[in-house]
Amino acid sequence: MDSLLNQDRPPVFCPGCAHERVVAALDQTFQGMGLRGEQIAIVSDIGCSGLFDTFFNTHAFHGLHGRALTYATGIKMARPDLHVVVTMGDGGLGIGGAHLLSTCRRNIDLTLLVLNNFNYGMTGGQCSSTTPQNAQVGSGFLNRLEKPMDVCRVAGAAGAAYTARASAYEKDLSDTLATAIRYDGFALVDIWGVCPGRYTKRNKLSPKTIATTLEGLPPTDHFRKENTREEYGRAYRHEAADLPPAPPPQGIETLHPPVTETRQEVVFLGSAGQRIVTAGELLCLAGASAGLQASQKNDYPITVLRGHSVSEVILSKKAIGYTGIQQPSVVIALAAEGVTRRKKMLANLTEDALVIRAEGIAIPSCRATVVTVDFKAAGIREPDWALAALATLANRNTALSSAMLQTALDIRFSGKVYDLATAVVGKASA
Amino acid sequence: MALTLMEGNEAIAWGARAAGCRFFAGYPITPATTIYNAMLRLLPPEGGICMQGEDEIASIGFCLGASMAGWKTMTATSGPGISLYSEQISFAIGSEIPLVIVDVQRLGPSTGSATKGADGDIQFLQWGNSGGLPVIVLAPVDIRDCIVLTMQAFNLAETYRCPVFLAANKEISMTRETVDLDAIALPDIINRRQADPVQQFLPFGTSGERLTPDFLPIGGNRAVRQTSSTHGPDGYITADPELIARNQDRLQRKITSQADRFVFSEYDAAAGAETLIITYGVTARAAKTAAEALRDTGTPVSLLVLKTLWPVPEDLLREKAAAYSRVVVVEMNLGQYVREIQRVLSDRDIRFLGQMDGELIKPRQIEEVVHHG
Ligand code: SF4
């Protein structure tokens, strides 16, 4: 196989830069694996290591600092057969830490080469996430205060099965890289090297000291045993293959006459857990079954199980413009939390309006007709009050009819939930 | 006629699917989360991909990778997520990566109110990128728009190889309403132009009158380059001022020179009207209701609803405003898009109504401004 090196663009690193050795080793790896340029994508980010993609005649994606793994993930998911090799320095490693951890957890078949030279070469030799605390770097005393991280152990703890440490100077680097690329899952190689342009101007580091230090580091082989599992993309496709297709949006035919020609504005005032939003949806469905346009606008805090829940439903023969409530025709008051939110609205109700009030819920005095219902006495649990209130409305033929409500239940529920809902409606109508 | 009850976000997801979107990645955020939920139901069973990134930066990064691999992609978030997207958006603009970005706006600044609506990102969407190149922003008013404009957003992203924003709003995205799906005329689907794989290929090369480069995917049978660095047509870094200037100019003109081809709007003229209301997004609905009420009570007003916000449809604004002595601009912020209207219609009497309290602007407030200015 021919070299994949781009003859028009030879490496431009400082003389003696370890990166150049990795470029040569990687080319040998590709050749040894018999790969053609279009079978490989090199994804790089910023810094001296970010030049890697330009030296090869392969697919190339050069992006933002620390984000290389994000692009590589998208590419690999879309092109599972492509060999995706990501290069980043110890800079990209630090800035993209969240992406590193998540890529390890995913186990997607990417090969990450960390070109670790213990400082930011391009910007002036500042400290990185791997700078030793006793090093002299361009960040003054700051690196003395931060502990360097061991990439391989971090990656293993985050779920990577394949991690390897290597020196840019070792003979069999291209074999190490080949094993990593062949690995069916996420593989990370932490490649140590010198940066004569910056780091070794003030710090002693040689191929020999690198080799000795690497030997002294704790092993990471056990991660292989702990973390080996199916590759993410393949696992994803397996899971997806069993999923049923999403049902298309359901059209509701006009089955019933509407109970009135006038626009209805119905406001549910409740609290979390009272299934206010579901009741609002049922009313919309009921309206649609009478050929009415419907809209539902909800108001609730970010907490799921606490606080107010307000739903505003409009039913109208004409297209609905403004979705806010202007003149409520019905207010369903089921909890103090909701009532508090719409005190002004309640006080301003006209005499045409109807209020369905759950027994025990205080509302401001108003001109509307107020009907108090003791849901509890009727044996209805609080989470069902909103549905029961709809049944009360249907009995009075206000806003919806019993037939409209029945159709809404048929559309929205099935199985056991349907039976329970029907029982609630039965109790409320009794 | 059958009516379907749908939430705006659901409609956006179905619109994306209809446009050929096969890849979605997002990070959950109210009020955009239900787009992600819907895409998770829609895409994987059909061989598409829906992913949840570890954060917003990763989510849009996945999309950029997948888009360059040739897939139609979409992501969705709200204001806080757009902030995190910013650097990647600049990349997509400068390196011509097709992508649809939905911003379901919520009340800001910052984390603001997760469940309150606003149109507070309207200038941010255009200018929240480094370099200041033009972007395309479409603003839906209702469910129909959520479907059709999402499809148009994909068509534009593919045609011009750029990110296209859908500026939604909690009040559209999380509001359910009925829609007659059969009555909606869906646009034809456009796919990015592929380069001839046997000809010499320059990833950012254009020829003749064309301003958008033809595309070949990463992972196809011809090696392709993509880069976020300042590049020449060959996709390698360049420092040549002439090459740089030519490319910047092309990136600008490929959008601005074609802008009159994608002006989406609705114009409703009333005979005898002296006032033209200009608005967009959910506020257009209050404006419609207000205009009807005003007409019923003997004050005819006309209404222009903008659905393409960026690039600013300047010709349309000039043409429609010509007949009116007064323009009223209404938007759910403290005065963002009105600046553009003031710039374009500098000779007009322009009144402004804005609000930023998490509540919809009411029809009555608009009627007030029309009556009393
Ligand atoms: S600055 Fe350091 S990393 Fe960068 S090219 Fe020079 S030696 Fe290599």
Short mmCIF file of C-alpha atoms in Angstrom, two decimals, chain A residues 64-303:
data_model
loop_
_atom_site.label_atom_id
_atom_site.label_comp_id
_atom_site.label_asym_id
_atom_site.label_seq_id
_atom_site.Cartn_x
_atom_site.Cartn_y
_atom_site.Cartn_z
CA LEU A 64 -13.17 23.80 17.20
CA HIS A 65 -10.93 23.34 20.17
CA GLY A 66 -11.84 20.33 22.27
CA ARG A 67 -14.84 19.42 20.13
CA ALA A 68 -13.24 16.91 17.77
CA LEU A 69 -14.91 13.95 19.48
CA THR A 70 -18.34 15.52 18.90
CA TYR A 71 -17.86 15.75 15.11
CA ALA A 72 -16.25 12.32 15.01
CA THR A 73 -19.27 10.84 16.79
CA GLY A 74 -21.65 12.34 14.23
CA ILE A 75 -19.50 11.15 11.34
CA LYS A 76 -19.18 7.63 12.72
CA MET A 77 -22.92 7.30 13.39
CA ALA A 78 -23.65 8.37 9.83
CA ARG A 79 -20.82 6.34 8.27
CA PRO A 80 -20.28 3.21 10.39
CA ASP A 81 -17.75 1.72 7.95
CA LEU A 82 -15.37 4.64 8.06
CA HIS A 83 -12.22 4.48 10.23
CA VAL A 84 -12.40 7.64 12.28
CA VAL A 85 -9.15 8.78 13.90
CA VAL A 86 -9.27 11.78 16.21
CA THR A 87 -6.20 13.77 17.17
CA MET A 88 -6.05 16.25 20.00
CA GLY A 89 -3.45 17.65 22.28
CA ASP A 90 -3.51 17.91 26.03
CA GLY A 91 -5.21 21.26 25.42
CA GLY A 92 -8.15 19.77 23.56
CA LEU A 93 -8.32 17.10 26.21
CA GLY A 94 -8.89 19.65 28.96
CA ILE A 95 -11.28 21.93 27.12
CA GLY A 96 -13.28 18.99 25.80
CA GLY A 97 -13.26 16.98 29.01
CA ALA A 98 -17.02 16.40 29.04
CA HIS A 99 -16.83 15.00 25.51
CA LEU A 100 -13.99 12.66 26.47
CA LEU A 101 -15.93 11.24 29.41
CA SER A 102 -19.09 10.76 27.36
CA THR A 103 -17.24 9.16 24.47
CA CYS A 104 -15.72 6.67 26.92
CA ARG A 105 -19.16 5.95 28.33
CA ARG A 106 -20.58 5.45 24.83
CA ASN A 107 -17.85 3.14 23.53
CA ILE A 108 -18.29 4.37 19.96
CA ASP A 109 -15.72 3.01 17.51
CA LEU A 110 -13.38 6.00 17.30
CA THR A 111 -9.63 6.06 17.84
CA LEU A 112 -8.44 9.01 19.90
CA LEU A 113 -4.76 9.93 19.78
CA VAL A 114 -3.89 12.31 22.58
CA LEU A 115 -0.68 14.07 21.56
CA ASN A 116 0.39 14.79 25.07
CA ASN A 117 3.28 17.21 25.43
CA PHE A 118 2.32 18.74 28.77
CA ASN A 119 1.65 22.27 27.62
CA TYR A 120 -0.13 24.47 25.10
CA GLY A 121 2.50 24.73 22.39
CA MET A 122 0.75 27.06 19.99
CA THR A 123 -0.31 29.81 22.40
CA GLY A 124 2.93 30.13 24.35
CA GLY A 125 3.50 27.07 26.52
CA GLN A 126 0.80 27.61 29.16
CA CYS A 127 -0.14 24.80 31.51
CA SER A 128 -2.63 22.14 30.44
CA SER A 129 -4.53 19.40 32.24
CA THR A 130 -1.42 17.18 32.11
CA THR A 131 1.33 19.66 33.08
CA PRO A 132 3.43 18.37 36.01
CA GLN A 133 3.17 20.59 39.08
CA ASN A 134 6.89 21.16 39.20
CA ALA A 135 7.21 22.23 35.55
CA GLN A 136 8.19 25.74 34.45
CA VAL A 137 5.52 26.86 31.99
CA GLY A 138 3.98 30.02 30.60
CA SER A 139 1.31 30.24 33.30
CA GLY A 140 3.54 31.47 36.11
CA PHE A 141 2.81 29.65 39.35
CA LEU A 142 -0.63 28.41 38.38
CA ASN A 143 0.34 24.89 37.35
CA ARG A 144 1.81 24.34 40.80
CA LEU A 145 -1.73 24.53 42.18
CA GLU A 146 -3.37 22.00 39.86
CA LYS A 147 -2.81 18.28 39.78
CA PRO A 148 -2.15 16.83 36.34
CA MET A 149 -4.53 14.11 35.22
CA ASP A 150 -3.71 10.64 34.02
CA VAL A 151 -5.80 10.45 30.85
CA CYS A 152 -5.89 6.67 30.69
CA ARG A 153 -7.09 6.15 34.21
CA VAL A 154 -9.71 8.89 33.81
CA ALA A 155 -10.89 7.28 30.56
CA GLY A 156 -11.01 3.82 32.12
CA ALA A 157 -12.98 5.10 35.08
CA ALA A 158 -15.40 6.70 32.62
CA GLY A 159 -15.98 3.41 30.82
CA ALA A 160 -13.32 3.12 28.13
CA ALA A 161 -12.20 -0.47 27.62
CA TYR A 162 -9.20 0.23 25.43
CA THR A 163 -6.61 2.66 26.75
CA ALA A 164 -2.90 2.58 26.06
CA ARG A 165 0.03 4.77 26.91
CA ALA A 166 2.81 5.19 24.40
CA SER A 167 5.91 7.22 23.78
CA ALA A 168 6.24 9.02 20.45
CA TYR A 169 9.72 7.52 20.34
CA GLU A 170 8.96 3.85 20.76
CA LYS A 171 9.77 1.52 17.88
CA ASP A 172 6.45 -0.23 17.69
CA LEU A 173 4.27 2.91 17.90
CA SER A 174 2.66 2.13 14.54
CA ASP A 175 1.65 -1.32 15.83
CA THR A 176 0.15 0.22 18.96
CA LEU A 177 -1.84 2.59 16.74
CA ALA A 178 -2.97 -0.28 14.50
CA THR A 179 -4.27 -2.24 17.49
CA ALA A 180 -6.14 0.83 18.68
CA ILE A 181 -7.70 1.45 15.26
CA ARG A 182 -8.68 -2.20 14.94
CA TYR A 183 -10.29 -2.21 18.35
CA ASP A 184 -14.07 -2.50 17.96
CA GLY A 185 -15.08 0.32 20.27
CA PHE A 186 -13.57 3.48 21.63
CA ALA A 187 -9.78 3.30 21.83
CA LEU A 188 -7.58 5.95 23.39
CA VAL A 189 -3.81 6.19 23.06
CA ASP A 190 -2.06 8.69 25.30
CA ILE A 191 1.10 9.48 23.32
CA TRP A 192 3.80 11.31 25.25
CA GLY A 193 6.28 13.46 23.42
CA VAL A 194 8.42 16.55 23.69
CA CYS A 195 7.65 20.05 22.54
CA PRO A 196 11.04 21.64 21.87
CA GLY A 197 9.34 24.84 20.73
CA ARG A 198 8.05 25.51 24.24
CA TYR A 199 8.13 22.88 26.93
CA THR A 200 11.69 21.57 26.81
CA LYS A 201 13.10 25.07 26.62
CA ARG A 202 12.60 25.24 30.37
CA ASN A 203 11.98 21.65 31.40
CA LYS A 204 14.05 18.51 31.09
CA LEU A 205 12.24 15.82 29.19
CA SER A 206 13.80 13.24 26.89
CA PRO A 207 12.61 10.07 25.15
CA LYS A 208 14.40 8.19 27.89
CA THR A 209 12.74 9.95 30.82
CA ILE A 210 9.41 9.56 29.05
CA ALA A 211 9.98 5.80 28.74
CA THR A 212 10.93 5.44 32.41
CA THR A 213 8.04 7.55 33.67
CA LEU A 214 5.53 5.62 31.53
CA GLU A 215 6.81 2.35 32.95
CA GLY A 216 6.21 3.57 36.48
CA LEU A 217 2.54 4.49 35.93
CA PRO A 218 -0.25 2.29 37.28
CA PRO A 219 -1.50 -0.25 34.73
CA THR A 220 -4.88 0.18 33.03
CA ASP A 221 -5.33 -3.34 31.60
CA HIS A 222 -8.05 -4.17 34.10
CA PHE A 223 -10.32 -1.63 32.41
CA ARG A 224 -10.46 -3.94 29.42
CA LYS A 225 -12.10 -6.62 31.49
CA GLU A 226 -14.39 -4.23 33.32
CA ASN A 227 -15.54 -2.19 30.35
CA THR A 228 -15.64 -4.47 27.31
CA ARG A 229 -19.10 -4.35 25.70
CA GLU A 230 -20.85 -3.93 22.38
CA GLU A 231 -19.79 -0.98 20.25
CA TYR A 232 -22.20 1.97 20.58
CA GLY A 233 -23.24 2.34 16.93
CA ARG A 234 -23.97 -1.35 16.53
CA ALA A 235 -25.79 -1.47 19.86
CA TYR A 236 -27.80 1.58 18.75
CA ARG A 237 -28.82 -0.06 15.51
CA HIS A 238 -29.79 -3.26 17.34
CA GLU A 239 -32.00 -1.36 19.74
CA ALA A 240 -33.52 0.72 16.97
CA ALA A 241 -34.31 -2.32 14.81
CA ASP A 242 -36.84 -3.52 17.39
CA LEU A 243 -38.66 -0.21 17.75
CA PRO A 244 -42.11 0.16 16.24
CA PRO A 245 -42.52 3.04 13.80
CA ALA A 246 -44.13 6.14 15.30
CA PRO A 247 -47.86 6.22 14.56
CA PRO A 248 -48.75 9.08 12.21
CA PRO A 249 -50.69 12.03 13.65
CA GLN A 250 -54.30 11.06 14.08
CA GLY A 251 -57.08 12.93 12.30
CA ILE A 252 -60.36 13.35 14.14
CA GLU A 253 -63.52 13.25 12.04
CA THR A 254 -66.52 15.40 12.87
CA LEU A 255 -68.95 13.04 14.60
CA HIS A 256 -71.10 15.30 16.73
CA PRO A 257 -72.82 18.67 16.56
CA PRO A 258 -71.19 21.30 18.81
CA VAL A 259 -73.22 22.33 21.85
CA THR A 260 -72.97 26.00 20.96
CA GLU A 261 -71.99 28.26 18.08
CA THR A 262 -70.26 30.67 20.46
CA ARG A 263 -66.55 30.57 21.13
CA GLN A 264 -65.84 28.80 24.40
CA GLU A 265 -62.93 29.72 26.65
CA VAL A 266 -62.40 27.18 29.39
CA VAL A 267 -59.82 27.66 32.13
CA PHE A 268 -58.70 24.86 34.45
CA LEU A 269 -57.18 26.08 37.72
CA GLY A 270 -55.50 23.26 39.57
CA SER A 271 -52.30 21.99 40.98
CA ALA A 272 -49.65 19.51 39.93
CA GLY A 273 -50.89 15.93 40.05
CA GLN A 274 -54.49 16.82 39.17
CA ARG A 275 -53.97 15.87 35.51
CA ILE A 276 -55.04 19.33 34.44
CA VAL A 277 -53.13 19.20 31.14
CA THR A 278 -54.69 15.86 30.21
CA ALA A 279 -58.16 17.22 30.95
CA GLY A 280 -57.43 20.21 28.73
CA GLU A 281 -56.31 17.88 25.97
CA LEU A 282 -59.51 15.83 26.33
CA LEU A 283 -61.57 18.98 25.94
CA CYS A 284 -59.64 19.86 22.76
CA LEU A 285 -60.22 16.36 21.38
CA ALA A 286 -63.90 16.60 22.28
CA GLY A 287 -64.09 19.93 20.46
CA ALA A 288 -62.37 18.50 17.39
CA SER A 289 -64.93 15.66 17.34
CA ALA A 290 -67.58 18.37 16.89
CA GLY A 291 -65.61 19.98 14.07
CA LEU A 292 -64.38 22.82 16.30
CA GLN A 293 -60.96 24.38 16.21
CA ALA A 294 -59.20 23.99 19.53
CA SER A 295 -56.15 25.38 21.26
CA GLN A 296 -54.60 24.58 24.62
CA LYS A 297 -52.12 26.74 26.41
CA ASN A 298 -50.66 25.55 29.69
CA ASP A 299 -48.97 27.32 32.54
CA TYR A 300 -47.03 25.45 35.20
CA PRO A 301 -43.74 25.85 37.04
CA ILE A 302 -40.70 23.70 36.26
CA THR A 303 -41.39 21.44 39.24
#
